[in-house]
Amino acid sequence: MRPTSFVPRPTTPHSDRVRAITIGSLDVPSSTLLWMLFATITFACLSISQAKAEDARPNVVLILVDDLGLHDIGIEGSKFHQTPHIDALAKRGMRFTAGYANCRVCSPSRASIQLGQFTARHGITDWIGAKTGMNFNRGDELLPAEYAHEMPANDVTLPEALRESGYKTFFAGKWHLGGEGSMPTDHGFDINIGGHHRGSPPGGFFAPYKNPVMEDGPDGESLTRRLGKETASFIEGQDDQPYFAMLSFYAVHGPIQTTQELWQKYRESAPTPPADGNRFKIDRTLPVRQIQDNPVYAGMMETLDNAVGDVMAAIEASRKADNTLVIFTGDNGGVSSGDAYSTSNLPHRGGKGRQWEGGLREPYYVSMPAIVPENSTSDVPVIGSDLYPTILDVCNLPPRPQQHVDGRSLETVLTSGKDESLEQRSLIWHYPHYGNQGGEPSSVIRTGDYKLIHYHLDSHDELYHLPTDIGEQNDLASEQPERVATMRKELLAYLKSVDAKFPEPDPRFDPEKAKQRWARAHGPNKERLEKREAAMLEPNWKPNGDWWGSTVD
C-alpha cells in the first residue's frame, strides 16, 4: 500500500501551489524538503563548529627536569653551561623570576604538580624509598616522619582531568611516584615511555638502559636525547585531537655521565679554579659547592639542552606552535652538596635537600604565543602546584578547586603581567626529614617578600627578607618577633589542618658519634672531595674504561 503523499491544499490553482517531490516511496512537499535540508546543514555546521572548537583547544607540553639548579641555565646567569635552546624557550614567553619547586627533593614536587597541592596535604613529603622512623639510623637526633609512598588513587590527577576532556596524554621519563598500581598509566596517561618506580636511570644515561618500560636503543645511545626524540615523535604524530605531553627527564640527576667529547669541550672552557683550591665550603652540615666547573655535568647540561631543542623543533613544525602551551621547570634545586656535588647555586644558599632558596628555586618558564607576550618576566612568586589550575584555565576547562586546593591559576599573570592576589599569598613547604645533602627537618613559609624557616629539632625560626638578602645570610628573627609569630602561626595552623606528620626524637642518639661524623665530613671527606673534583679537569682524566659506553651526542 502506497503511503499518503503529504501535499498541502493549494491556495491557488497554479502559481501558489506547492509541488510534491518523490523521495523513495514518499512524496515529500518541497517546503518540507527545504526544512530538512536547512536542518541538515545547520547540524553539520554546528558539528564542524564544535570540531573546530575542539581543534582550537591548546596543546600542552610540560618539561620537567630532575635536580636542575636555577643558575644552571644560561639566561639565569651560568657562564659555564651552554643552554641556547632553553634560553630561547624562556624568551618565547614569560620567565618567572621567583619560581619554586614544591619540595627540596623530587617525589613530593612531582606529586604536587600532578595533584595541585602542597606536599603536607598529599602526604608524599620525601623521595619515595627514603627510610623513616626506626629504620633510619644515621645517628641524627630525630627520627624522620612517615610519608605516603605512592600517589593517592582517589585523587583526580592533572592528566586524568585533561583526558576526561578529550586530551590524548603522553608521559616520557622519570616517574618515581609509586610502582605497580601507581604507574603513569594508572594516573591518567595513555602512553608511558620510561616511567617506573625508580628515581634514577637503572642503566645510567647511555644504552642499554635496563628500563622495564622502555625498549633499549643502540648501545651508547643517550637516554636524555632518546626521551626528547620520543616526545618529539609523539607531537609529530598528533593531528586533530588536543594532547598533553609530559617530558620528565631523568637528567640531570646522578649518575653524572657524559661523552668524552663533551667532557673535553668543557674541560677546556672551565673557569679558573679558586686561588686557594677550595671549591667547597662547609655550610652547617656538609661541604657545599661554590663554583660551576664540573665538565661532566656541563656535558649533561648540553645534552639536556639539545633534547629540549628536539621537542621545540617538533612543536614549531606542527603548525600549531602559537596554540601550544609550553612549560619548563624543575623538581628541586641543583645538587651542590651530597650525592654528586655537581653544581653551584650561588647566589642562592644551599641546594637540593636543603631548606634555603638553592634547594627550592627553579627555572619557571611558560609560553604560548597566542596569549603570552614573548620575552616577558614576572616577579610574582609561583610554585609547581600552580600548574594544574593554570593548565585547566588556559585550556578553558572547568576548575577542580576541591582537587588543586593549594594551587592558583596564573593565567591572569600570563596575559596581563599582574595579579595582586597572588603577590601576597603564602607558599608552604614541609620536609620533616633529613636530606642526603645536609638538609635539616624543617617547614617553610613565604609570604610576600619574607621567608620563615621553622626547625623541628628545637622549634627555632629563621626569617629572611629575600629581595635584600637572596643569599639568606641575615637572619631577622630576633629583630622582627611579631612578623615571626604571625608567619609561624599561619604555617603551623596549615600543617595542623592537613594532618601533617612530624619527626620525633631518636632514643638512640649518641652525641659523641654525631660529633665524630661531623669531623669526618668537615675534614677527610672534604679533602677527598676537593681532590676528586680537581682531577676531573686533568687532561688524562678518565672515569672508566669506555666512558660509560657512550657515543658522540
Coordinates of C-alpha atoms in Angstrom, one line a residue:
M1 CA 0.0 0.0 0.0
R2 CA 1.4 3.3 -1.0
P3 CA 1.7 5.8 1.8
T4 CA -0.2 9.0 1.7
S5 CA 1.5 11.9 0.0
F6 CA 1.9 14.9 2.2
V7 CA 0.6 17.5 -0.2
P8 CA -0.9 20.7 1.3
R9 CA -4.1 22.0 -0.1
P10 CA -3.2 24.6 -2.8
T11 CA -4.4 28.1 -2.2
T12 CA -4.5 29.0 -5.9
P13 CA -4.9 26.8 -9.0
H14 CA -1.4 27.5 -10.3
S15 CA 1.3 29.8 -9.1
D16 CA 0.9 29.3 -5.3
R17 CA 0.6 25.6 -5.4
V18 CA 3.4 23.7 -3.6
R19 CA 4.6 20.8 -5.6
A20 CA 5.4 17.4 -4.1
I21 CA 8.8 15.7 -4.7
T22 CA 9.1 12.0 -4.6
I23 CA 11.9 10.6 -2.3
G24 CA 11.9 6.8 -2.5
S25 CA 8.3 5.8 -2.0
L26 CA 7.3 9.1 -0.3
D27 CA 6.0 12.2 -1.9
V28 CA 7.6 15.0 0.2
P29 CA 6.5 18.6 -0.2
S30 CA 9.3 20.8 -1.4
S31 CA 8.8 23.1 1.7
T32 CA 9.4 20.1 4.0
L33 CA 12.5 19.1 1.9
L34 CA 13.9 22.6 2.3
W35 CA 13.4 22.5 6.0
M36 CA 15.1 19.1 6.2
L37 CA 18.0 20.5 4.1
F38 CA 18.2 23.5 6.3
A39 CA 18.3 21.4 9.5
T40 CA 20.9 19.1 8.0
I41 CA 23.2 22.0 7.0
T42 CA 22.7 23.6 10.4
F43 CA 23.6 20.3 12.2
A44 CA 26.6 19.9 10.0
C45 CA 27.7 23.5 10.7
L46 CA 27.3 23.0 14.5
S47 CA 29.3 19.8 14.3
I48 CA 32.0 21.5 12.3
S49 CA 32.0 24.4 14.7
Q50 CA 32.3 22.0 17.7
A51 CA 35.1 20.1 16.0
K52 CA 36.9 23.4 15.3
A53 CA 36.4 24.5 18.9
E54 CA 38.0 21.2 20.0
D55 CA 40.8 21.6 17.5
A56 CA 41.4 25.1 18.8
R57 CA 41.9 23.8 22.4
P58 CA 45.6 24.4 23.3
N59 CA 48.0 21.5 23.2
V60 CA 50.1 21.3 26.4
V61 CA 53.8 20.3 26.7
L62 CA 55.3 20.2 30.2
I63 CA 59.0 19.7 30.5
L64 CA 60.3 18.8 34.0
V65 CA 64.0 18.4 34.7
D66 CA 65.4 16.4 37.6
D67 CA 67.8 18.2 40.1
L68 CA 68.1 21.3 37.9
G69 CA 69.5 24.3 39.6
L70 CA 68.1 27.7 38.6
H71 CA 71.6 29.0 37.8
D72 CA 72.5 26.0 35.7
I73 CA 70.7 27.9 32.8
G74 CA 72.5 30.5 30.7
I75 CA 69.7 33.0 30.9
E76 CA 69.7 32.7 34.7
G77 CA 73.4 33.6 34.9
S78 CA 75.5 30.5 34.2
K79 CA 78.7 31.5 32.4
F80 CA 79.9 27.8 32.1
H81 CA 76.9 25.8 30.9
Q82 CA 75.7 26.3 27.4
T83 CA 71.8 26.2 27.1
P84 CA 70.8 28.1 23.9
H85 CA 67.6 26.1 23.3
I86 CA 66.4 26.5 26.9
D87 CA 67.3 30.2 26.8
A88 CA 65.2 30.6 23.6
L89 CA 62.3 28.8 25.3
A90 CA 62.5 31.2 28.2
K91 CA 62.4 34.2 25.8
R92 CA 59.5 32.7 23.9
G93 CA 57.1 33.6 26.7
M94 CA 57.2 34.6 30.4
R95 CA 60.1 33.9 32.7
F96 CA 59.1 33.9 36.4
T97 CA 62.0 35.2 38.5
A98 CA 60.5 33.8 41.7
G99 CA 59.7 30.3 40.6
Y100 CA 59.7 27.4 43.1
A101 CA 59.5 23.7 43.3
N102 CA 57.1 22.3 45.9
C103 CA 59.9 20.4 47.7
R104 CA 63.7 20.3 48.1
V105 CA 63.7 16.7 46.8
C106 CA 62.0 15.0 43.9
S107 CA 58.9 12.8 44.6
P108 CA 57.0 15.4 46.6
S109 CA 57.4 18.0 44.0
R110 CA 56.3 15.7 41.2
A111 CA 53.2 14.7 43.2
S112 CA 52.3 18.3 43.8
I113 CA 52.4 19.0 40.0
Q114 CA 50.1 16.1 39.4
L115 CA 47.7 17.0 42.3
G116 CA 47.8 20.8 42.6
Q117 CA 48.6 20.5 46.3
F118 CA 51.3 21.4 48.8
T119 CA 53.2 18.3 50.0
A120 CA 51.9 18.2 53.5
R121 CA 48.4 17.8 52.1
H122 CA 49.0 14.8 49.8
G123 CA 51.5 13.3 52.3
I124 CA 54.4 12.5 49.9
T125 CA 57.0 14.5 51.8
D126 CA 60.2 12.7 50.9
W127 CA 61.6 10.9 47.9
I128 CA 59.9 7.6 47.7
G129 CA 62.2 4.9 49.1
A130 CA 63.8 7.1 51.8
K131 CA 63.9 5.4 55.2
T132 CA 61.7 6.7 58.1
G133 CA 61.3 6.1 61.8
M134 CA 63.5 3.5 63.5
N135 CA 64.6 2.2 60.1
F136 CA 66.5 5.4 59.7
N137 CA 69.7 5.1 61.7
R138 CA 72.2 7.7 60.6
G139 CA 72.9 8.9 64.0
D140 CA 70.8 12.1 64.0
E141 CA 68.7 13.5 66.8
L142 CA 65.3 13.0 65.1
L143 CA 63.5 10.1 63.5
P144 CA 62.2 11.2 60.1
A145 CA 58.4 11.3 59.8
E146 CA 56.4 8.7 57.9
Y147 CA 55.2 9.6 54.5
A148 CA 52.9 8.3 51.7
H149 CA 54.8 6.0 49.2
E150 CA 52.6 6.4 46.2
M151 CA 50.0 8.8 44.6
P152 CA 46.6 8.7 46.2
A153 CA 44.3 6.5 44.0
N154 CA 41.1 8.5 44.5
D155 CA 42.5 11.9 43.6
V156 CA 42.0 13.3 40.1
T157 CA 45.4 14.0 38.6
L158 CA 46.1 16.7 36.0
P159 CA 46.4 14.1 33.1
E160 CA 43.1 12.5 34.3
A161 CA 41.3 15.8 34.2
L162 CA 42.7 16.5 30.7
R163 CA 41.9 13.1 29.4
E164 CA 38.3 13.3 30.6
S165 CA 38.1 16.5 28.5
G166 CA 39.2 14.7 25.3
Y167 CA 43.0 15.2 25.5
K168 CA 45.5 12.5 24.4
T169 CA 48.0 12.1 27.3
F170 CA 51.7 11.1 26.9
F171 CA 54.4 10.6 29.5
A172 CA 58.2 10.0 29.0
G173 CA 61.0 9.7 31.5
K174 CA 61.2 9.7 35.3
W175 CA 58.0 9.0 37.4
H176 CA 59.1 8.0 40.9
L177 CA 55.6 8.2 42.3
G178 CA 54.9 4.6 43.1
G179 CA 55.3 1.2 41.4
E180 CA 52.7 -1.4 40.3
G181 CA 49.3 0.1 40.6
S182 CA 50.6 3.6 40.8
M183 CA 52.4 4.0 37.4
P184 CA 51.7 6.8 34.9
T185 CA 49.1 4.8 33.1
D186 CA 47.3 4.3 36.5
H187 CA 47.0 8.1 36.9
G188 CA 45.8 9.4 33.6
F189 CA 48.5 8.9 31.0
D190 CA 47.6 6.9 27.8
I191 CA 51.2 6.3 26.9
N192 CA 54.2 5.8 29.2
I193 CA 57.8 5.5 28.0
G194 CA 60.4 5.0 30.7
G195 CA 58.4 5.9 33.8
H196 CA 58.5 3.4 36.7
H197 CA 59.3 3.3 40.4
R198 CA 63.0 4.1 40.3
G199 CA 64.2 7.7 40.7
S200 CA 67.5 7.3 38.8
P201 CA 68.1 5.5 35.5
P202 CA 68.9 1.8 36.2
G203 CA 71.4 1.5 33.5
G204 CA 72.7 5.1 33.6
F205 CA 72.4 7.7 30.8
F206 CA 73.5 5.5 27.9
A207 CA 72.0 2.4 26.4
P208 CA 71.5 -0.4 27.4
Y209 CA 69.1 1.4 29.8
K210 CA 67.8 -1.6 31.8
N211 CA 64.5 0.2 32.0
P212 CA 61.5 -2.1 32.3
V213 CA 59.1 0.1 30.4
M214 CA 61.3 1.3 27.6
E215 CA 63.0 -0.5 24.7
D216 CA 66.8 -0.2 24.5
G217 CA 68.3 1.8 21.7
P218 CA 71.7 1.0 20.1
D219 CA 74.5 0.7 22.6
G220 CA 75.8 4.1 23.7
E221 CA 72.6 6.0 22.8
S222 CA 71.9 9.0 25.1
L223 CA 68.9 8.4 27.4
T224 CA 68.2 12.2 27.5
R225 CA 68.2 12.6 23.7
R226 CA 66.1 9.5 23.4
L227 CA 63.4 10.8 25.7
G228 CA 63.4 14.1 23.8
K229 CA 63.0 12.4 20.5
E230 CA 60.2 10.1 21.8
T231 CA 58.3 13.2 22.9
A232 CA 59.0 14.9 19.6
S233 CA 57.8 11.8 17.7
F234 CA 54.5 11.8 19.7
I235 CA 54.0 15.5 18.9
E236 CA 54.6 14.9 15.3
G237 CA 52.1 12.1 15.2
Q238 CA 49.2 14.2 16.6
D239 CA 46.6 15.7 14.3
D240 CA 43.1 16.8 15.4
Q241 CA 42.9 15.6 19.0
P242 CA 44.5 18.0 21.5
Y243 CA 47.2 16.5 23.6
F244 CA 49.1 16.8 26.9
A245 CA 52.7 15.6 26.7
M246 CA 54.9 15.5 29.8
L247 CA 58.6 15.0 29.3
S248 CA 60.1 14.3 32.7
F249 CA 63.9 14.0 32.2
Y250 CA 66.0 11.7 34.4
A251 CA 68.7 14.3 33.8
V252 CA 70.5 15.9 35.4
H253 CA 70.1 13.6 38.4
G254 CA 73.1 11.3 39.1
P255 CA 74.9 9.3 38.0
I256 CA 76.8 12.2 36.4
Q257 CA 77.8 11.0 32.9
T258 CA 78.6 12.5 29.6
T259 CA 80.6 11.7 26.4
Q260 CA 84.4 12.0 26.2
E261 CA 83.9 14.7 23.5
L262 CA 81.7 16.9 25.7
W263 CA 83.9 16.4 28.7
Q264 CA 86.9 17.6 26.7
K265 CA 84.9 20.6 25.4
Y266 CA 84.0 21.8 28.9
R267 CA 87.4 20.9 30.5
E268 CA 88.9 23.3 28.1
S269 CA 86.4 26.1 28.8
A270 CA 86.3 25.7 32.6
P271 CA 86.8 28.8 34.7
T272 CA 90.0 29.3 36.7
P273 CA 89.7 27.3 40.0
P274 CA 89.7 29.3 43.3
A275 CA 93.1 30.6 44.3
D276 CA 93.0 28.6 47.5
G277 CA 91.9 25.4 45.6
N278 CA 88.7 25.1 47.7
R279 CA 85.7 24.5 45.5
F280 CA 83.6 23.8 48.6
K281 CA 82.9 25.5 51.9
I282 CA 81.2 24.0 55.0
D283 CA 77.7 25.3 55.5
R284 CA 76.5 23.9 58.8
T285 CA 76.4 20.2 58.0
L286 CA 78.3 19.4 54.8
P287 CA 80.6 20.9 52.1
V288 CA 78.7 22.9 49.5
R289 CA 80.0 23.7 46.0
Q290 CA 80.9 27.3 45.3
I291 CA 81.8 27.2 41.6
Q292 CA 80.4 25.7 38.4
D293 CA 83.3 24.0 36.7
N294 CA 82.4 20.3 36.6
P295 CA 83.0 19.3 32.9
V296 CA 81.0 16.1 33.1
Y297 CA 77.9 17.9 34.5
A298 CA 78.3 20.6 31.9
G299 CA 78.2 18.0 29.2
M300 CA 75.0 16.6 30.7
M301 CA 73.5 20.1 30.6
E302 CA 74.4 20.5 26.9
T303 CA 72.7 17.1 26.1
L304 CA 69.7 18.2 28.1
D305 CA 69.5 21.4 26.1
N306 CA 69.7 19.6 22.8
A307 CA 66.9 17.3 23.8
V308 CA 64.8 20.4 24.7
G309 CA 65.7 21.7 21.2
D310 CA 64.4 18.4 19.7
V311 CA 61.0 18.9 21.3
M312 CA 60.7 22.6 20.5
A313 CA 61.6 21.9 16.8
A314 CA 58.7 19.4 16.7
I315 CA 56.3 22.0 18.2
E316 CA 57.3 24.6 15.6
A317 CA 56.9 22.0 12.8
S318 CA 53.4 21.1 14.0
R319 CA 52.0 24.4 12.6
K320 CA 50.2 24.7 16.0
A321 CA 53.0 26.3 17.9
D322 CA 51.0 29.5 18.6
N323 CA 48.3 27.5 20.3
T324 CA 50.7 25.2 22.3
L325 CA 51.2 25.9 26.0
V326 CA 54.8 25.0 26.8
I327 CA 56.0 24.9 30.5
F328 CA 59.6 24.3 31.6
T329 CA 60.6 23.8 35.2
G330 CA 62.4 21.5 37.7
D331 CA 61.6 19.4 40.7
N332 CA 64.2 20.7 43.2
G333 CA 67.4 22.7 43.4
G334 CA 70.8 21.8 41.9
V335 CA 73.0 19.2 43.7
S336 CA 75.6 21.4 45.4
S337 CA 76.1 19.1 48.4
G338 CA 75.8 15.3 48.9
D339 CA 75.2 12.9 46.1
A340 CA 77.4 14.2 43.1
Y341 CA 78.2 17.7 44.5
S342 CA 77.9 18.7 40.8
T343 CA 76.9 22.4 40.6
S344 CA 76.8 25.7 42.5
N345 CA 73.5 27.5 43.1
L346 CA 75.1 30.8 44.1
P347 CA 74.0 33.5 44.8
H348 CA 71.3 31.3 46.4
R349 CA 72.3 29.4 49.5
G350 CA 72.4 25.6 49.6
G351 CA 70.9 23.3 47.1
K352 CA 69.0 20.0 46.7
G353 CA 67.8 18.7 50.0
R354 CA 68.4 21.9 51.9
Q355 CA 65.9 24.4 53.3
W356 CA 67.3 27.6 51.7
E357 CA 66.5 29.1 48.3
G358 CA 69.1 27.0 46.5
G359 CA 67.1 23.9 47.3
L360 CA 63.7 25.3 46.2
R361 CA 64.2 27.9 43.4
E362 CA 63.7 26.7 39.9
P363 CA 63.6 27.9 36.3
Y364 CA 59.9 28.5 35.6
Y365 CA 59.1 29.4 32.0
V366 CA 55.6 29.5 30.5
S367 CA 55.0 30.2 26.8
M368 CA 52.1 30.2 24.4
P369 CA 52.4 32.8 21.7
A370 CA 48.7 33.3 21.2
I371 CA 48.3 34.7 24.7
V372 CA 51.6 35.2 26.5
P373 CA 53.9 38.1 25.4
E374 CA 57.3 36.9 24.4
N375 CA 60.4 37.9 26.4
S376 CA 58.2 38.9 29.3
T377 CA 59.1 38.5 33.0
S378 CA 57.2 38.3 36.3
D379 CA 58.4 38.5 39.9
V380 CA 55.2 37.0 41.3
P381 CA 56.2 34.0 43.5
V382 CA 54.8 30.9 41.8
I383 CA 55.1 27.1 42.5
G384 CA 54.7 23.7 40.9
S385 CA 51.3 23.1 42.3
D386 CA 50.0 26.2 40.4
L387 CA 50.5 24.3 37.1
Y388 CA 47.3 22.2 37.5
P389 CA 44.8 25.1 37.7
T390 CA 46.8 27.1 35.3
I391 CA 46.6 24.5 32.5
L392 CA 42.9 23.9 33.1
D393 CA 42.3 27.7 32.9
V394 CA 44.4 28.2 29.7
C395 CA 42.6 25.2 28.1
N396 CA 39.2 26.7 29.0
L397 CA 38.3 23.7 31.1
P398 CA 36.4 23.9 34.3
P399 CA 38.4 24.2 37.5
R400 CA 38.6 21.5 40.1
P401 CA 39.0 23.5 43.3
Q402 CA 38.5 20.6 45.6
Q403 CA 41.5 18.9 43.9
H404 CA 44.0 21.7 43.2
V405 CA 43.1 23.3 46.5
D406 CA 46.6 24.8 47.1
G407 CA 47.4 25.8 43.5
R408 CA 46.4 29.0 41.9
S409 CA 45.8 29.8 38.2
L410 CA 48.5 32.0 36.7
E411 CA 46.5 32.9 33.6
T412 CA 45.9 36.5 34.6
V413 CA 49.7 37.0 35.2
L414 CA 50.5 35.3 31.9
T415 CA 48.2 37.5 29.9
S416 CA 48.4 40.8 31.8
G417 CA 51.6 40.6 33.7
K418 CA 50.0 41.2 37.1
D419 CA 47.8 39.5 39.7
E420 CA 47.8 41.3 43.0
S421 CA 46.0 38.4 44.8
L422 CA 49.0 36.2 44.1
E423 CA 51.7 38.5 45.3
Q424 CA 50.9 38.3 49.0
R425 CA 49.6 34.7 49.2
S426 CA 51.6 32.3 51.3
L427 CA 53.6 29.4 49.9
I428 CA 54.3 26.5 52.2
W429 CA 56.9 23.7 52.2
H430 CA 57.1 20.8 54.7
Y431 CA 60.1 18.5 55.0
P432 CA 60.1 16.5 58.3
H433 CA 63.2 14.6 57.2
Y434 CA 67.0 14.7 56.9
G435 CA 68.3 15.3 53.4
N436 CA 71.1 13.3 52.0
Q437 CA 72.6 16.6 51.1
G438 CA 72.7 18.0 54.6
G439 CA 69.2 19.5 54.9
E440 CA 67.5 19.6 58.3
P441 CA 63.9 18.7 59.2
S442 CA 62.0 21.9 58.8
S443 CA 59.0 23.7 57.4
V444 CA 59.0 26.9 55.4
I445 CA 56.5 29.6 54.6
R446 CA 57.0 32.5 52.2
T447 CA 54.6 35.4 52.5
G448 CA 55.2 38.4 50.2
D449 CA 58.9 39.2 50.4
Y450 CA 59.6 37.3 53.7
K451 CA 60.6 33.7 54.2
L452 CA 60.4 31.9 57.6
I453 CA 62.1 28.6 58.2
H454 CA 60.8 26.7 61.3
Y455 CA 63.2 23.9 62.6
H456 CA 61.6 20.8 64.1
L457 CA 64.6 19.9 66.3
D458 CA 64.3 22.8 68.6
S459 CA 61.4 24.9 67.2
H460 CA 63.6 27.9 66.5
D461 CA 62.9 30.1 63.4
E462 CA 64.9 32.0 60.8
L463 CA 63.5 35.0 59.0
Y464 CA 64.9 36.4 55.7
H465 CA 63.9 39.3 53.6
L466 CA 64.6 37.9 50.1
P467 CA 64.7 41.0 47.9
T468 CA 67.6 42.4 50.0
D469 CA 69.1 39.1 51.2
I470 CA 68.8 36.5 48.4
G471 CA 71.7 34.5 50.0
E472 CA 69.9 34.2 53.3
Q473 CA 72.8 35.4 55.4
N474 CA 71.0 37.9 57.6
D475 CA 68.5 36.3 60.0
L476 CA 65.9 38.9 61.0
A477 CA 64.0 36.7 63.5
S478 CA 65.3 38.5 66.6
E479 CA 64.6 41.9 65.1
Q480 CA 61.0 41.2 63.9
P481 CA 59.4 38.9 66.5
E482 CA 55.9 40.0 65.6
R483 CA 56.3 39.0 62.0
V484 CA 57.9 35.7 63.1
A485 CA 55.0 35.0 65.4
T486 CA 52.4 35.7 62.6
M487 CA 54.1 33.7 60.0
R488 CA 54.8 30.8 62.3
K489 CA 51.2 30.7 63.4
E490 CA 49.9 30.6 59.8
L491 CA 52.4 27.9 58.9
L492 CA 51.6 25.6 61.9
A493 CA 47.9 26.2 61.5
Y494 CA 48.1 25.0 57.9
L495 CA 50.1 21.9 58.8
K496 CA 47.6 21.0 61.5
S497 CA 44.7 21.5 59.1
V498 CA 46.1 18.9 56.7
D499 CA 47.2 16.4 59.5
A500 CA 50.9 16.8 58.6
K501 CA 53.4 14.3 60.1
F502 CA 56.3 15.4 62.2
P503 CA 59.7 13.9 63.3
E504 CA 60.2 12.5 66.7
P505 CA 63.3 12.2 69.0
D506 CA 65.5 9.2 68.3
P507 CA 66.2 7.4 71.5
R508 CA 69.4 6.0 70.0
F509 CA 71.1 9.4 69.5
D510 CA 74.7 9.5 70.7
P511 CA 76.2 13.0 70.8
E512 CA 79.7 11.6 70.6
K513 CA 79.1 9.6 67.5
A514 CA 77.4 12.6 65.9
K515 CA 80.5 14.7 66.7
Q516 CA 82.8 12.2 65.1
R517 CA 80.6 12.1 61.9
W518 CA 80.7 15.9 61.8
A519 CA 84.5 15.8 62.0
R520 CA 84.8 13.3 59.1
A521 CA 82.5 15.4 56.9
H522 CA 84.4 18.6 57.6
G523 CA 87.9 17.1 57.4
P524 CA 88.9 13.9 55.4
N525 CA 85.7 13.8 53.4
K526 CA 86.1 17.3 52.2
E527 CA 89.7 16.8 51.3
R528 CA 88.8 13.7 49.2
L529 CA 86.0 15.7 47.6
E530 CA 88.3 18.6 46.6
K531 CA 90.8 16.2 45.0
R532 CA 88.1 14.3 43.1
E533 CA 86.7 17.4 41.6
A534 CA 90.1 18.9 40.7
A535 CA 91.0 15.6 39.0
M536 CA 88.1 15.9 36.5
L537 CA 89.9 18.8 34.9
E538 CA 93.2 17.0 34.4
P539 CA 94.0 16.2 30.7
N540 CA 94.3 12.5 31.2
W541 CA 91.3 12.0 33.5
K542 CA 89.1 9.0 32.6
P543 CA 86.0 7.9 34.6
N544 CA 86.2 4.3 33.5
G545 CA 87.3 2.1 30.6
D546 CA 84.7 3.1 28.0
W547 CA 83.2 6.4 29.1
W548 CA 80.0 4.5 30.1
G549 CA 79.9 3.1 26.6
S550 CA 78.6 6.4 25.3
T551 CA 78.6 7.5 21.7
V552 CA 79.0 11.1 20.4
D553 CA 76.0 13.1 21.3

